Tab-separated table of C-alpha atoms in Angstrom:
chain	number	residue	atom	x	y	z
A	1	MET	CA	-34.069	30.902	-35.388
A	2	SER	CA	-34.028	28.865	-32.422
A	3	GLU	CA	-35.048	30.777	-28.668
A	4	SER	CA	-31.730	30.957	-27.030
A	5	LYS	CA	-30.403	29.740	-23.784
A	6	GLY	CA	-27.637	28.699	-21.481
A	7	ASN	CA	-24.208	30.189	-22.561
A	8	ALA	CA	-21.426	29.041	-25.470
A	9	VAL	CA	-17.159	29.320	-24.949
A	10	VAL	CA	-15.829	29.477	-27.459
A	11	LEU	CA	-11.847	29.104	-27.436
A	12	GLY	CA	-9.846	31.148	-30.539
A	13	ALA	CA	-10.595	34.238	-32.247
A	14	GLY	CA	-9.070	33.474	-35.411
A	15	ILE	CA	-11.167	32.590	-38.353
A	16	ALA	CA	-12.398	29.411	-36.683
A	17	GLY	CA	-13.494	30.764	-33.171
A	18	LEU	CA	-15.072	33.894	-35.068
A	19	LEU	CA	-17.981	32.245	-37.348
A	20	ALA	CA	-18.155	29.255	-34.511
A	21	ALA	CA	-19.464	32.688	-32.610
A	22	ARG	CA	-21.700	34.238	-35.574
A	23	VAL	CA	-23.763	30.550	-34.375
A	24	LEU	CA	-24.099	30.261	-31.606
A	25	ALA	CA	-25.177	33.880	-30.922
A	26	ASP	CA	-27.845	33.343	-32.534
A	27	PHE	CA	-28.619	29.306	-30.294
A	28	TYR	CA	-27.314	31.136	-26.911
A	29	GLY	CA	-28.208	33.555	-24.697
A	30	ASP	CA	-23.669	35.406	-24.232
A	31	VAL	CA	-21.136	33.143	-26.000
A	32	THR	CA	-17.527	34.096	-24.822
A	33	VAL	CA	-14.508	34.268	-27.375
A	34	VAL	CA	-11.456	33.163	-25.156
A	35	GLU	CA	-8.266	34.052	-26.679
A	36	ARG	CA	-4.727	33.909	-25.530
A	37	ASP	CA	-3.591	37.030	-27.362
A	38	SER	CA	-4.367	40.721	-26.863
A	39	LEU	CA	-6.045	41.639	-29.677
A	40	PRO	CA	-4.817	44.424	-32.287
A	41	ASN	CA	-7.278	47.164	-33.147
A	42	GLY	CA	-6.719	46.661	-37.028
A	43	PRO	CA	-5.707	44.508	-39.817
A	44	ARG	CA	-2.615	43.548	-38.200
A	45	ASN	CA	-0.206	40.556	-38.038
A	46	ARG	CA	-0.332	38.432	-34.315
A	47	ARG	CA	1.349	35.957	-32.743
A	48	GLY	CA	-1.460	33.561	-32.630
A	49	VAL	CA	-2.042	33.115	-36.462
A	50	PRO	CA	2.034	32.937	-37.436
A	51	GLN	CA	0.795	32.412	-41.075
A	52	GLY	CA	-0.766	35.303	-41.355
A	53	GLY	CA	1.737	37.015	-42.664
A	54	LEU	CA	2.106	34.809	-45.993
A	55	PRO	CA	0.280	34.879	-48.956
A	56	HIS	CA	-3.247	33.298	-47.420
A	57	ILE	CA	-6.656	34.166	-49.087
A	58	PRO	CA	-9.878	32.569	-49.208
A	59	THR	CA	-10.990	30.483	-51.469
A	60	ALA	CA	-14.272	31.112	-53.370
A	61	ARG	CA	-16.270	28.676	-51.314
A	62	ALA	CA	-14.902	30.143	-47.804
A	63	THR	CA	-16.218	33.481	-49.042
A	64	GLN	CA	-19.329	32.510	-50.183
A	65	SER	CA	-19.580	30.573	-46.046
A	66	MET	CA	-18.781	33.979	-44.694
A	67	GLU	CA	-21.891	35.292	-46.374
A	68	LYS	CA	-24.018	33.829	-45.492
A	69	LEU	CA	-22.932	33.857	-42.135
A	70	PHE	CA	-22.589	37.553	-42.819
A	71	PRO	CA	-24.931	38.927	-45.185
A	72	GLY	CA	-23.380	41.658	-46.554
A	73	PHE	CA	-20.091	40.833	-45.985
A	74	LEU	CA	-17.946	40.461	-49.173
A	75	ALA	CA	-19.241	43.912	-49.882
A	76	ASP	CA	-17.507	45.389	-47.167
A	77	LEU	CA	-14.743	43.580	-48.193
A	78	VAL	CA	-14.551	44.839	-51.229
A	79	ALA	CA	-14.882	48.827	-49.618
A	80	GLY	CA	-12.076	48.202	-47.571
A	81	GLY	CA	-10.172	48.034	-50.367
A	82	ALA	CA	-10.297	43.822	-51.631
A	83	ARG	CA	-10.199	43.048	-55.263
A	84	VAL	CA	-12.463	41.158	-56.471
A	85	TRP	CA	-12.271	38.342	-59.517
A	86	ASP	CA	-15.138	37.802	-61.008
A	87	ASP	CA	-15.168	38.281	-64.855
A	88	GLY	CA	-13.094	34.935	-65.671
A	89	ASP	CA	-10.244	37.001	-67.116
A	90	LEU	CA	-7.838	34.576	-67.436
A	91	SER	CA	-4.905	36.953	-67.691
A	92	ARG	CA	-4.617	37.947	-64.387
A	93	LEU	CA	-4.131	34.682	-63.190
A	94	CYS	CA	-0.092	32.743	-63.898
A	95	MET	CA	-0.809	28.942	-62.403
A	96	ASN	CA	2.423	26.878	-63.089
A	97	PHE	CA	1.006	22.981	-61.809
A	98	GLY	CA	3.795	20.144	-62.828
A	99	GLY	CA	5.582	22.348	-65.380
A	100	HIS	CA	2.129	22.837	-66.481
A	101	GLN	CA	0.937	26.954	-67.417
A	102	LEU	CA	-2.819	27.378	-66.937
A	103	LEU	CA	-4.519	28.886	-70.183
A	104	ARG	CA	-3.615	33.070	-69.382
A	105	SER	CA	-5.336	34.366	-72.434
A	106	GLY	CA	-9.047	34.832	-72.890
A	107	ASN	CA	-12.049	34.282	-70.078
A	108	ILE	CA	-13.392	31.067	-68.342
A	109	PRO	CA	-16.869	29.798	-70.425
A	110	ASP	CA	-19.236	30.848	-66.998
A	111	PRO	CA	-17.262	33.784	-64.713
A	112	GLY	CA	-20.141	33.688	-62.051
A	113	SER	CA	-19.252	30.519	-60.980
A	114	ILE	CA	-16.381	31.294	-59.198
A	115	VAL	CA	-16.167	34.543	-57.496
A	116	VAL	CA	-12.176	35.121	-55.714
A	117	HIS	CA	-11.997	38.271	-53.318
A	118	TYR	CA	-8.561	38.764	-52.652
A	119	ALA	CA	-7.838	39.983	-48.875
A	120	HIS	CA	-5.063	39.027	-46.354
A	121	ARG	CA	-5.553	37.218	-43.685
A	122	PRO	CA	-4.969	39.940	-40.886
A	123	PHE	CA	-7.859	41.845	-43.285
A	124	LEU	CA	-10.626	39.497	-43.339
A	125	GLU	CA	-10.256	37.763	-39.851
A	126	TRP	CA	-10.365	41.951	-39.071
A	127	ARG	CA	-13.004	42.086	-40.582
A	128	LEU	CA	-14.654	39.179	-39.601
A	129	ARG	CA	-13.915	40.302	-35.509
A	130	ARG	CA	-16.063	43.938	-36.349
A	131	ARG	CA	-19.232	42.119	-37.533
A	132	VAL	CA	-19.279	39.590	-34.223
A	133	LEU	CA	-17.964	42.569	-31.977
A	134	ASP	CA	-21.572	43.941	-33.023
A	135	ILE	CA	-23.510	40.763	-31.404
A	136	PRO	CA	-24.877	42.502	-28.807
A	137	ASN	CA	-24.133	39.185	-26.815
A	138	VAL	CA	-20.662	38.255	-27.589
A	139	THR	CA	-18.335	38.891	-25.382
A	140	PHE	CA	-14.282	39.150	-25.237
A	141	ALA	CA	-11.954	37.551	-22.992
A	142	GLU	CA	-8.587	38.572	-24.635
A	143	ALA	CA	-5.620	37.529	-22.983
A	144	HIS	CA	-6.834	34.184	-21.141
A	145	ASP	CA	-5.711	30.368	-21.445
A	146	ALA	CA	-7.746	27.766	-21.596
A	147	VAL	CA	-6.087	25.292	-18.328
A	148	ARG	CA	-8.551	22.335	-18.275
A	149	LEU	CA	-12.614	21.233	-18.607
A	150	THR	CA	-14.933	20.722	-16.406
A	151	SER	CA	-17.123	18.187	-16.154
A	152	ASN	CA	-19.979	16.436	-14.229
A	153	GLY	CA	-18.586	13.489	-13.744
A	154	GLN	CA	-20.818	10.294	-14.617
A	155	LEU	CA	-23.422	12.214	-16.275
A	156	GLY	CA	-20.769	12.972	-19.521
A	157	ARG	CA	-21.135	15.779	-20.091
A	158	VAL	CA	-18.784	19.212	-20.429
A	159	THR	CA	-20.411	22.291	-18.183
A	160	GLY	CA	-17.070	24.698	-18.656
A	161	VAL	CA	-13.950	25.950	-18.802
A	162	VAL	CA	-11.035	27.103	-16.330
A	163	LEU	CA	-9.755	30.269	-17.207
A	164	ALA	CA	-5.859	31.993	-16.353
A	165	ARG	CA	-4.819	35.756	-17.313
A	166	ARG	CA	-2.001	35.346	-19.427
A	167	ASP	CA	-0.465	38.579	-16.776
A	168	SER	CA	-0.986	37.325	-13.448
A	169	GLY	CA	-1.939	33.603	-13.456
A	170	ALA	CA	-5.442	34.387	-11.738
A	171	GLN	CA	-8.215	31.519	-12.297
A	172	ARG	CA	-11.934	31.400	-13.105
A	173	THR	CA	-13.889	29.523	-14.362
A	174	LEU	CA	-16.742	29.978	-16.587
A	175	LEU	CA	-19.812	27.480	-16.973
A	176	ALA	CA	-20.832	26.658	-20.389
A	177	ASP	CA	-23.670	24.423	-21.655
A	178	LEU	CA	-20.879	23.902	-24.603
A	179	VAL	CA	-17.606	24.883	-25.345
A	180	VAL	CA	-16.569	24.903	-29.153
A	181	ASP	CA	-12.037	24.318	-29.496
A	182	ALA	CA	-11.446	26.412	-32.286
A	183	THR	CA	-7.290	26.475	-30.837
A	184	GLY	CA	-5.632	25.694	-34.193
A	185	ARG	CA	-3.537	23.162	-34.765
A	186	GLY	CA	-1.821	23.312	-31.060
A	187	SER	CA	-5.270	22.300	-29.423
A	188	ARG	CA	-5.331	20.905	-26.179
A	189	THR	CA	-8.308	19.152	-26.225
A	190	PRO	CA	-6.072	15.333	-26.601
A	191	VAL	CA	-4.938	16.408	-23.224
A	192	LEU	CA	-8.114	18.103	-21.869
A	193	LEU	CA	-10.172	14.440	-22.663
A	194	GLU	CA	-7.405	12.584	-20.767
A	195	GLN	CA	-7.646	14.533	-17.796
A	196	LEU	CA	-11.808	13.981	-17.402
A	197	GLY	CA	-11.250	10.123	-18.718
A	198	TYR	CA	-11.568	9.984	-22.444
A	199	PRO	CA	-9.704	8.581	-24.725
A	200	ARG	CA	-8.056	10.586	-27.350
A	201	PRO	CA	-8.913	10.440	-31.344
A	202	PRO	CA	-7.090	7.913	-33.389
A	203	GLU	CA	-5.682	10.616	-35.689
A	204	SER	CA	-3.953	10.302	-39.256
A	205	GLU	CA	-1.016	12.330	-40.181
A	206	LEU	CA	1.400	12.732	-43.279
A	207	LYS	CA	5.073	14.366	-42.037
A	208	VAL	CA	5.851	17.633	-44.614
A	209	HIS	CA	7.799	19.685	-43.182
A	210	VAL	CA	7.837	22.611	-45.235
A	211	THR	CA	8.755	26.383	-44.419
A	212	TYR	CA	7.263	29.262	-45.576
A	213	SER	CA	9.269	32.574	-46.432
A	214	GLY	CA	8.338	35.839	-47.468
A	215	LEU	CA	6.619	39.217	-46.765
A	216	PRO	CA	4.217	41.757	-47.442
A	217	VAL	CA	5.011	44.285	-50.769
A	218	TYR	CA	3.629	47.935	-52.089
A	219	VAL	CA	3.075	47.446	-55.259
A	220	ALA	CA	2.386	50.186	-57.198
A	221	PRO	CA	-0.975	50.987	-59.483
A	222	GLY	CA	-0.358	49.236	-62.130
A	223	GLY	CA	2.868	47.411	-61.707
A	224	LEU	CA	1.169	43.682	-61.554
A	225	ARG	CA	-1.703	42.603	-63.874
A	226	GLU	CA	-1.946	40.005	-61.974
A	227	ASN	CA	-4.053	39.049	-58.951
A	228	ILE	CA	-2.315	35.370	-58.238
A	229	THR	CA	1.120	34.444	-59.577
A	230	LEU	CA	1.522	30.188	-57.934
A	231	THR	CA	4.451	28.379	-59.390
A	232	ALA	CA	4.076	24.342	-57.548
A	233	ALA	CA	6.783	22.540	-56.831
A	234	GLU	CA	7.773	19.679	-59.366
A	235	PRO	CA	10.407	16.388	-58.496
A	236	LYS	CA	13.163	17.619	-59.345
A	237	ARG	CA	12.283	20.929	-58.077
A	238	PRO	CA	11.273	20.957	-54.569
A	239	LEU	CA	10.111	25.054	-54.539
A	240	ALA	CA	6.853	26.621	-54.469
A	241	PHE	CA	6.558	29.777	-55.630
A	242	ALA	CA	3.356	32.078	-54.438
A	243	MET	CA	2.097	35.701	-54.422
A	244	PHE	CA	-1.287	36.839	-54.445
A	245	ALA	CA	-2.130	40.886	-54.712
A	246	GLY	CA	-4.768	42.050	-51.318
A	247	GLU	CA	-6.269	44.521	-50.537
A	248	ASN	CA	-5.079	48.115	-51.677
A	249	ASP	CA	-2.552	47.117	-53.682
A	250	ASN	CA	-1.010	45.224	-50.557
A	251	TYR	CA	0.865	41.971	-51.876
A	252	MET	CA	2.077	39.146	-50.082
A	253	LEU	CA	5.200	36.993	-51.395
A	254	ALA	CA	6.808	33.926	-50.063
A	255	VAL	CA	8.617	30.492	-51.394
A	256	GLN	CA	8.244	26.467	-49.783
A	257	THR	CA	10.602	24.552	-49.358
A	258	LEU	CA	10.043	20.845	-48.106
A	259	ALA	CA	10.806	17.477	-46.768
A	260	GLY	CA	12.805	19.538	-44.529
A	261	ARG	CA	14.885	21.329	-46.684
A	262	PRO	CA	16.672	25.275	-45.585
A	263	ALA	CA	14.206	28.034	-46.777
A	264	PRO	CA	15.635	31.919	-47.370
A	265	THR	CA	16.729	33.621	-44.935
A	266	ASP	CA	16.927	37.421	-45.758
A	267	ARG	CA	15.098	39.282	-48.885
A	268	ALA	CA	17.954	38.999	-51.004
A	269	SER	CA	18.333	35.031	-50.697
A	270	LEU	CA	14.686	34.595	-51.045
A	271	PHE	CA	14.833	36.918	-54.432
A	272	ASP	CA	17.723	34.697	-55.576
A	273	CYS	CA	16.473	31.439	-55.501
A	274	LEU	CA	13.416	33.008	-57.510
A	275	THR	CA	15.508	33.211	-60.031
A	276	ASP	CA	14.582	29.904	-61.725
A	277	VAL	CA	11.254	30.121	-60.314
A	278	ALA	CA	8.795	33.098	-60.879
A	279	PRO	CA	8.268	34.599	-64.476
A	280	PRO	CA	10.750	36.865	-65.116
A	281	HIS	CA	8.189	40.546	-64.934
A	282	VAL	CA	6.748	39.150	-61.516
A	283	LEU	CA	10.503	38.595	-59.744
A	284	ALA	CA	11.069	42.540	-61.684
A	285	ALA	CA	7.603	43.778	-59.968
A	286	ALA	CA	8.532	41.805	-56.325
A	287	ARG	CA	12.323	43.070	-56.213
A	288	SER	CA	10.976	46.490	-56.788
A	289	ALA	CA	7.889	46.434	-54.663
A	290	GLU	CA	7.902	48.526	-51.515
A	291	PRO	CA	8.391	46.248	-48.477
A	292	LEU	CA	5.870	46.550	-45.733
A	293	ALA	CA	7.194	44.659	-42.862
A	294	ASP	CA	10.797	42.206	-42.137
A	295	LEU	CA	11.285	39.156	-44.177
A	296	MET	CA	9.901	35.943	-41.313
A	297	GLN	CA	9.623	32.790	-41.724
A	298	TYR	CA	6.754	30.028	-40.718
A	299	LYS	CA	7.218	25.912	-40.040
A	300	PHE	CA	4.304	23.122	-40.814
A	301	ARG	CA	5.347	20.027	-39.755
A	302	ALA	CA	2.489	17.500	-41.063
A	303	ASN	CA	-1.007	17.388	-42.501
A	304	ARG	CA	-3.650	15.991	-39.770
A	305	TRP	CA	-6.873	15.128	-39.368
A	306	ARG	CA	-7.441	14.285	-35.094
A	307	HIS	CA	-10.804	11.673	-35.905
A	308	TYR	CA	-12.975	13.025	-33.222
A	309	ASP	CA	-16.116	10.851	-35.361
A	310	ARG	CA	-14.567	7.515	-34.388
A	311	LEU	CA	-14.919	8.290	-30.774
A	312	THR	CA	-17.228	6.032	-28.914
A	313	HIS	CA	-16.606	7.514	-25.890
A	314	ARG	CA	-16.854	11.549	-26.280
A	315	PRO	CA	-18.291	13.797	-23.270
A	316	ASP	CA	-21.618	15.907	-24.517
A	317	GLY	CA	-21.065	19.694	-24.554
A	318	LEU	CA	-17.666	19.600	-26.416
A	319	ILE	CA	-17.501	20.399	-30.197
A	320	VAL	CA	-13.866	20.677	-31.774
A	321	MET	CA	-13.328	22.497	-35.155
A	322	GLY	CA	-11.272	24.325	-37.732
A	323	ASP	CA	-6.837	23.242	-38.015
A	324	ALA	CA	-8.193	22.004	-34.010
A	325	MET	CA	-9.250	18.989	-35.488
A	326	CYS	CA	-8.068	18.422	-39.369
A	327	THR	CA	-5.206	20.872	-40.156
A	328	PHE	CA	-3.382	20.782	-43.980
A	329	ASN	CA	-0.331	22.041	-45.556
A	330	PRO	CA	-1.320	25.411	-46.702
A	331	LEU	CA	-0.304	25.506	-50.013
A	332	TYR	CA	-3.598	24.284	-50.587
A	333	GLY	CA	-5.505	27.144	-49.005
A	334	GLN	CA	-8.161	24.845	-47.581
A	335	GLY	CA	-7.765	25.377	-43.945
A	336	MET	CA	-10.227	28.860	-43.085
A	337	THR	CA	-12.853	26.173	-46.470
A	338	ILE	CA	-13.780	23.835	-44.051
A	339	ALA	CA	-13.618	26.024	-41.151
A	340	ALA	CA	-16.858	28.117	-42.636
A	341	VAL	CA	-17.836	25.028	-43.732
A	342	GLU	CA	-18.030	23.584	-40.120
A	343	ALA	CA	-19.510	26.864	-38.823
A	344	LEU	CA	-22.311	26.633	-41.303
A	345	ILE	CA	-23.038	22.453	-39.984
A	346	LEU	CA	-22.629	22.984	-36.810
A	347	ARG	CA	-25.143	25.703	-37.666
A	348	ASP	CA	-27.831	23.419	-38.993
A	349	CYS	CA	-26.834	20.794	-36.416
A	350	LEU	CA	-28.019	23.258	-33.998
A	351	ARG	CA	-31.998	23.922	-35.668
A	352	HIS	CA	-32.276	20.143	-35.286
A	353	GLY	CA	-31.292	20.866	-31.476
A	354	ASP	CA	-28.722	20.258	-29.053
A	355	GLU	CA	-29.566	16.463	-28.055
A	356	ASP	CA	-26.528	13.936	-29.267
A	357	LEU	CA	-24.813	16.886	-30.554
A	358	PRO	CA	-20.921	15.932	-30.695
A	359	ARG	CA	-21.295	13.221	-32.870
A	360	ARG	CA	-23.975	14.951	-35.619
A	361	PHE	CA	-21.650	17.498	-35.925
A	362	PHE	CA	-18.477	15.347	-36.380
A	363	ARG	CA	-20.072	12.906	-38.301
A	364	ARG	CA	-20.668	15.724	-41.221
A	365	ALA	CA	-17.925	17.527	-40.494
A	366	ALA	CA	-15.337	14.646	-40.959
A	367	LYS	CA	-17.305	14.164	-44.782
A	368	GLU	CA	-16.283	17.921	-45.700
A	369	ALA	CA	-12.398	17.560	-44.454
A	370	GLY	CA	-12.466	13.488	-45.927
A	371	VAL	CA	-12.534	15.355	-49.509
A	372	ALA	CA	-10.077	18.466	-48.245
A	373	TRP	CA	-7.635	15.220	-46.829
A	374	ARG	CA	-7.547	12.982	-49.856
A	375	MET	CA	-6.964	16.596	-52.353
A	376	ALA	CA	-3.515	17.797	-49.997
A	377	VAL	CA	-2.152	14.539	-49.535
A	378	SER	CA	-2.168	13.134	-53.038
A	379	SER	CA	-0.949	16.452	-53.826
A	380	ASP	CA	2.467	15.657	-50.947
A	381	LEU	CA	2.580	12.667	-51.977
A	382	ALA	CA	2.657	13.725	-56.147
A	383	LEU	CA	6.372	14.884	-54.811
A	384	PRO	CA	8.625	12.035	-54.562
A	385	GLN	CA	10.383	14.297	-51.608
A	386	ILE	CA	7.482	13.418	-49.406
A	387	ALA	CA	7.705	9.941	-47.552
A	388	GLY	CA	4.709	7.909	-47.442
A	389	LYS	CA	1.846	5.094	-48.771
A	390	ARG	CA	0.907	5.530	-52.804
A	391	THR	CA	-1.748	3.927	-52.788
A	392	ALA	CA	-3.907	3.097	-56.308
A	393	SER	CA	-6.678	5.905	-55.381
A	394	VAL	CA	-3.306	8.814	-54.757
A	395	ARG	CA	-1.523	7.659	-57.647
A	396	ILE	CA	-5.070	7.612	-60.089
A	397	ARG	CA	-6.150	11.638	-58.286
A	398	ASN	CA	-2.373	12.353	-59.368
A	399	ALA	CA	-2.351	10.695	-63.288
A	400	VAL	CA	-5.870	12.199	-63.742
A	401	VAL	CA	-4.733	16.419	-62.156
A	402	ASP	CA	-1.279	15.861	-63.779
A	403	ARG	CA	-3.703	15.536	-67.312
A	404	MET	CA	-6.310	17.505	-66.091
A	405	VAL	CA	-3.259	20.108	-66.017
A	406	THR	CA	-1.849	19.345	-69.290
A	407	ALA	CA	-4.809	20.071	-71.359
A	408	ALA	CA	-5.612	23.459	-68.739
A	409	GLU	CA	-2.875	25.047	-71.113
A	410	THR	CA	-4.837	25.372	-73.853
A	411	ASP	CA	-8.246	24.877	-72.298
A	412	PRO	CA	-10.473	26.797	-70.690
A	413	LEU	CA	-13.351	25.163	-70.068
A	414	VAL	CA	-10.629	22.567	-67.983
A	415	VAL	CA	-8.973	25.866	-66.431
A	416	GLN	CA	-12.503	26.381	-65.132
A	417	ARG	CA	-12.899	23.026	-63.531
A	418	PHE	CA	-9.240	23.149	-62.198
A	419	LEU	CA	-10.180	26.482	-60.151
A	420	HIS	CA	-13.582	24.710	-59.311
A	421	LEU	CA	-11.407	22.510	-58.058
A	422	MET	CA	-8.923	24.474	-55.332
A	423	ASN	CA	-11.686	26.468	-54.836
A	424	MET	CA	-14.260	23.293	-53.516
A	425	VAL	CA	-17.041	24.905	-55.150
A	426	GLY	CA	-19.148	23.456	-58.226
A	427	ARG	CA	-20.165	19.959	-58.896
A	428	ARG	CA	-18.481	17.625	-55.689
A	429	GLY	CA	-15.438	15.494	-57.876
A	430	PRO	CA	-15.278	17.100	-60.656
A	431	LEU	CA	-12.094	15.354	-61.448
A	432	THR	CA	-13.784	11.746	-61.993
A	433	THR	CA	-17.020	13.429	-64.462
A	434	ALA	CA	-17.222	12.024	-67.665
A	435	SER	CA	-16.969	15.306	-69.698
A	436	THR	CA	-13.617	15.809	-68.143
A	437	LEU	CA	-12.042	12.783	-67.926
A	438	LEU	CA	-13.228	12.879	-71.864
A	439	ARG	CA	-11.748	16.718	-72.205
A	440	THR	CA	-8.548	15.065	-70.480
A	441	VAL	CA	-7.098	11.976	-70.406
A	442	PHE	CA	-8.372	11.566	-74.112
A	443	ARG	CA	-6.852	14.441	-75.736
């Protein structure tokens, strides 16, 4: 661990902000986490995480990364009631992609290669927040807005942030040697940079206009064997369905419509639209389950990547991470993973000092975000309802995925590799390895 020095400020107390605070606590004397919400004392939804009440399970790579930052964290999740899939039992998974039902019997060849912890977003965030609160040099400033950044002008460095209390509007300035923006897809950093005389980062965007409708339910033990049920949208049926297990037999279920199509607005219409989408036994379990909250909706307009790595003129002392930099269609579950990976990148960069930190961080983070971006955008563009340029690489990637899920109907090794792809673990680029091509394209 490097010798601590100076102060750091993290904007946002979501997954990305909490992981960033954990990293910064090893390198800075004082770390302040600024959050707009008043944070709940328990695993409850909050306004700043509108998608928190919908199916939202961390990938295997996300939880692996969290364990590196918080040793023993996964054991804590399990002790709190989280489920673990670590035996490769395919009867616990019910996934359909493009009309292809993945194999549901037997086991994957190497169960230890992918371990999934089923913990819903509010529970996961609460457990992380408890860990961060236990760090002596980390404090929280709740119910505050970040109004503007401060800088030392010609020296080209951010020096802090001006905060305003949400109740009174009273302002104060927090000085900082490093400011990390982890405020999510509503990040104001492009505007704040302009206020300091810097350009906005260039952006890539793919509009999808999806709407989620869903709710949490309690399924009595033994009422549903599957940990995950997922039916992806198809060209002729632009509707997706997910029902994920979580801690203490709580499930979250939702439907997703796309391209601006209306979504269900009450429980009755939610279940009605699932008649031909959800497996009958899963739909029956959902209908008989105890609702734990009212139906909620969440709208997601577009995948967006703010390319801070491409800026030729940027201030020192400012990092942007998580959804504030790159946000993906939530259906693919990549957001928490990229935030966790970026936290490890930030740690590695800080181990080599803070000189030229933003450039080094953004360059490495862009490589990881790019992998997830290509996966998400290609998957969205497989649906004709989504407008966008279908390049040769997109068409090839989608063709190989289609062959892969076809093979996964009967081949447990291909199922394993597909799960690696979904969970962002294993070899990079599993779609193009020779053995995968042989087992998929040439079947």
